[in-house]
């Protein structure tokens, strides 16, 4: 946690205050929050700040089982879903023909 906020002098200071009043700070210091949000986002801040990634995380397990549903979820979190979506999307595609070829 500190490792990510350390690189940014402001982030370290904001992180301390943000942790105390995450809810209030979000609405009070939107500008400042944005700056540290970039780094904290990767942390657990992405859950309370953006409900989209949180849902994707939970669906991640279901995504692997249902690749078609994954596409819809990827639309919500483009940065996170896009990367994972490309991987999962390609996996089923290559697996499908591969299995069929082997069977035939």
PDB file of C-alpha atoms in Angstrom:
ATOM      1  CA  UNK A   1       0.000   0.000   0.000  1.00  0.00           C
ATOM      2  CA  UNK A   2       2.640   2.534   1.010  1.00  0.00           C
ATOM      3  CA  UNK A   3       4.845   1.448  -1.878  1.00  0.00           C
ATOM      4  CA  UNK A   4       2.265   2.679  -4.391  1.00  0.00           C
ATOM      5  CA  UNK A   5       1.612   5.983  -2.612  1.00  0.00           C
ATOM      6  CA  UNK A   6       5.289   6.601  -1.919  1.00  0.00           C
ATOM      7  CA  UNK A   7       6.264   7.455  -5.549  1.00  0.00           C
ATOM      8  CA  UNK A   8       3.979  10.486  -5.354  1.00  0.00           C
ATOM      9  CA  UNK A   9       4.784  13.013  -2.619  1.00  0.00           C
ATOM     10  CA  UNK A  10       1.181  14.207  -2.745  1.00  0.00           C
ATOM     11  CA  UNK A  11      -0.200  10.670  -2.771  1.00  0.00           C
ATOM     12  CA  UNK A  12       1.527   9.815   0.512  1.00  0.00           C
ATOM     13  CA  UNK A  13      -0.014  12.826   2.248  1.00  0.00           C
ATOM     14  CA  UNK A  14      -3.416  12.379   0.615  1.00  0.00           C
ATOM     15  CA  UNK A  15      -3.466   8.663   1.326  1.00  0.00           C
ATOM     16  CA  UNK A  16      -3.117   9.362   5.040  1.00  0.00           C
ATOM     17  CA  UNK A  17      -5.999  11.840   5.071  1.00  0.00           C
ATOM     18  CA  UNK A  18      -8.016   9.827   2.555  1.00  0.00           C
ATOM     19  CA  UNK A  19      -7.904   6.744   4.753  1.00  0.00           C
ATOM     20  CA  UNK A  20      -9.331   8.765   7.652  1.00  0.00           C
ATOM     21  CA  UNK A  21     -12.218  10.287   5.709  1.00  0.00           C
ATOM     22  CA  UNK A  22     -12.502   8.315   2.480  1.00  0.00           C
ATOM     23  CA  UNK A  23     -16.188   9.158   2.046  1.00  0.00           C
ATOM     24  CA  UNK A  24     -15.851  12.840   2.979  1.00  0.00           C
ATOM     25  CA  UNK A  25     -12.556  13.294   1.158  1.00  0.00           C
ATOM     26  CA  UNK A  26     -14.059  11.904  -2.028  1.00  0.00           C
ATOM     27  CA  UNK A  27     -16.662  14.671  -2.193  1.00  0.00           C
ATOM     28  CA  UNK A  28     -14.556  17.322  -0.468  1.00  0.00           C
ATOM     29  CA  UNK A  29     -11.283  16.998  -2.371  1.00  0.00           C
ATOM     30  CA  UNK A  30     -12.398  15.628  -5.704  1.00  0.00           C
ATOM     31  CA  UNK A  31      -9.372  17.165  -7.423  1.00  0.00           C
ATOM     32  CA  UNK A  32      -6.885  15.814  -4.920  1.00  0.00           C
ATOM     33  CA  UNK A  33      -8.653  12.461  -4.782  1.00  0.00           C
ATOM     34  CA  UNK A  34      -8.330  12.113  -8.533  1.00  0.00           C
ATOM     35  CA  UNK A  35      -4.569  12.541  -8.336  1.00  0.00           C
ATOM     36  CA  UNK A  36      -4.061   9.844  -5.727  1.00  0.00           C
ATOM     37  CA  UNK A  37      -7.021   7.836  -7.059  1.00  0.00           C
ATOM     38  CA  UNK A  38      -4.910   6.961 -10.094  1.00  0.00           C
ATOM     39  CA  UNK A  39      -2.463   5.066  -7.922  1.00  0.00           C
ATOM     40  CA  UNK A  40      -4.842   4.024  -5.139  1.00  0.00           C
ATOM     41  CA  UNK A  41      -7.265   2.785  -7.786  1.00  0.00           C
ATOM     42  CA  UNK A  42      -4.984  -0.201  -8.325  1.00  0.00           C
ATOM     43  CA  UNK A  43      -5.263  -0.840  -4.587  1.00  0.00           C
ATOM     44  CA  UNK A  44      -8.530  -1.524  -2.785  1.00  0.00           C
ATOM     45  CA  UNK A  45      -9.763   2.017  -3.518  1.00  0.00           C
ATOM     46  CA  UNK A  46     -11.021   0.832  -6.903  1.00  0.00           C
ATOM     47  CA  UNK A  47     -13.781  -1.125  -5.124  1.00  0.00           C
ATOM     48  CA  UNK A  48     -15.412   1.748  -3.162  1.00  0.00           C
ATOM     49  CA  UNK A  49     -14.588   4.329  -5.836  1.00  0.00           C
ATOM     50  CA  UNK A  50     -15.861   2.335  -8.829  1.00  0.00           C
ATOM     51  CA  UNK A  51     -18.458  -0.441  -8.295  1.00  0.00           C
ATOM     52  CA  UNK A  52     -17.797  -1.685 -11.841  1.00  0.00           C
ATOM     53  CA  UNK A  53     -14.420  -3.374 -11.116  1.00  0.00           C
ATOM     54  CA  UNK A  54     -15.816  -4.869  -7.903  1.00  0.00           C
ATOM     55  CA  UNK A  55     -18.576  -6.604  -9.865  1.00  0.00           C
ATOM     56  CA  UNK A  56     -16.123  -7.762 -12.510  1.00  0.00           C
ATOM     57  CA  UNK A  57     -13.909  -9.309  -9.837  1.00  0.00           C
ATOM     58  CA  UNK A  58     -16.819 -11.387  -8.552  1.00  0.00           C
ATOM     59  CA  UNK A  59     -17.906 -12.251 -12.096  1.00  0.00           C
ATOM     60  CA  UNK A  60     -14.309 -13.114 -12.986  1.00  0.00           C
ATOM     61  CA  UNK A  61     -14.964 -16.674 -11.811  1.00  0.00           C
ATOM     62  CA  UNK A  62     -18.217 -16.855 -13.757  1.00  0.00           C
ATOM     63  CA  UNK A  63     -16.576 -15.142 -16.734  1.00  0.00           C
ATOM     64  CA  UNK A  64     -14.217 -18.042 -17.297  1.00  0.00           C
ATOM     65  CA  UNK A  65     -17.169 -20.405 -17.353  1.00  0.00           C
ATOM     66  CA  UNK A  66     -19.311 -18.105 -19.514  1.00  0.00           C
ATOM     67  CA  UNK A  67     -17.112 -16.334 -22.112  1.00  0.00           C
ATOM     68  CA  UNK A  68     -20.152 -14.880 -23.877  1.00  0.00           C
ATOM     69  CA  UNK A  69     -21.270 -13.125 -20.688  1.00  0.00           C
ATOM     70  CA  UNK A  70     -17.744 -11.817 -20.174  1.00  0.00           C
ATOM     71  CA  UNK A  71     -18.117  -9.575 -23.221  1.00  0.00           C
ATOM     72  CA  UNK A  72     -20.955  -7.664 -21.569  1.00  0.00           C
ATOM     73  CA  UNK A  73     -18.959  -7.247 -18.373  1.00  0.00           C
ATOM     74  CA  UNK A  74     -15.898  -6.039 -20.277  1.00  0.00           C
ATOM     75  CA  UNK A  75     -17.954  -3.116 -21.561  1.00  0.00           C
ATOM     76  CA  UNK A  76     -18.221  -1.831 -17.987  1.00  0.00           C
ATOM     77  CA  UNK A  77     -14.515  -1.897 -16.977  1.00  0.00           C
ATOM     78  CA  UNK A  78     -12.649  -1.229 -20.259  1.00  0.00           C
ATOM     79  CA  UNK A  79      -9.176  -0.886 -18.651  1.00  0.00           C
ATOM     80  CA  UNK A  80      -9.472  -4.024 -16.510  1.00  0.00           C
ATOM     81  CA  UNK A  81     -11.932  -6.052 -18.595  1.00  0.00           C
ATOM     82  CA  UNK A  82     -10.275  -5.239 -21.910  1.00  0.00           C
ATOM     83  CA  UNK A  83      -7.023  -6.928 -20.898  1.00  0.00           C
ATOM     84  CA  UNK A  84      -8.691  -9.968 -19.353  1.00  0.00           C
ATOM     85  CA  UNK A  85     -11.423 -10.014 -22.012  1.00  0.00           C
ATOM     86  CA  UNK A  86      -8.891 -10.372 -24.815  1.00  0.00           C
ATOM     87  CA  UNK A  87      -7.287 -13.303 -23.041  1.00  0.00           C
ATOM     88  CA  UNK A  88     -10.507 -15.121 -22.145  1.00  0.00           C
ATOM     89  CA  UNK A  89     -12.090 -14.242 -25.487  1.00  0.00           C
ATOM     90  CA  UNK A  90      -9.190 -15.782 -27.396  1.00  0.00           C
ATOM     91  CA  UNK A  91      -8.952 -18.844 -25.164  1.00  0.00           C
ATOM     92  CA  UNK A  92     -12.435 -20.237 -25.900  1.00  0.00           C
ATOM     93  CA  UNK A  93     -12.020 -19.403 -29.581  1.00  0.00           C
ATOM     94  CA  UNK A  94      -8.814 -21.408 -29.924  1.00  0.00           C
ATOM     95  CA  UNK A  95     -10.034 -24.148 -27.575  1.00  0.00           C
ATOM     96  CA  UNK A  96     -13.274 -24.680 -29.503  1.00  0.00           C
ATOM     97  CA  UNK A  97     -11.676 -25.456 -32.897  1.00  0.00           C
ATOM     98  CA  UNK A  98      -8.817 -27.284 -31.240  1.00  0.00           C
ATOM     99  CA  UNK A  99     -11.133 -29.689 -29.395  1.00  0.00           C
ATOM    100  CA  UNK A 100     -13.297 -30.201 -32.475  1.00  0.00           C
ATOM    101  CA  UNK A 101     -10.276 -30.903 -34.663  1.00  0.00           C
ATOM    102  CA  UNK A 102      -8.893 -33.429 -32.206  1.00  0.00           C
ATOM    103  CA  UNK A 103     -12.259 -35.161 -31.897  1.00  0.00           C
ATOM    104  CA  UNK A 104     -12.694 -35.308 -35.650  1.00  0.00           C
TER     105      UNK A 104
END
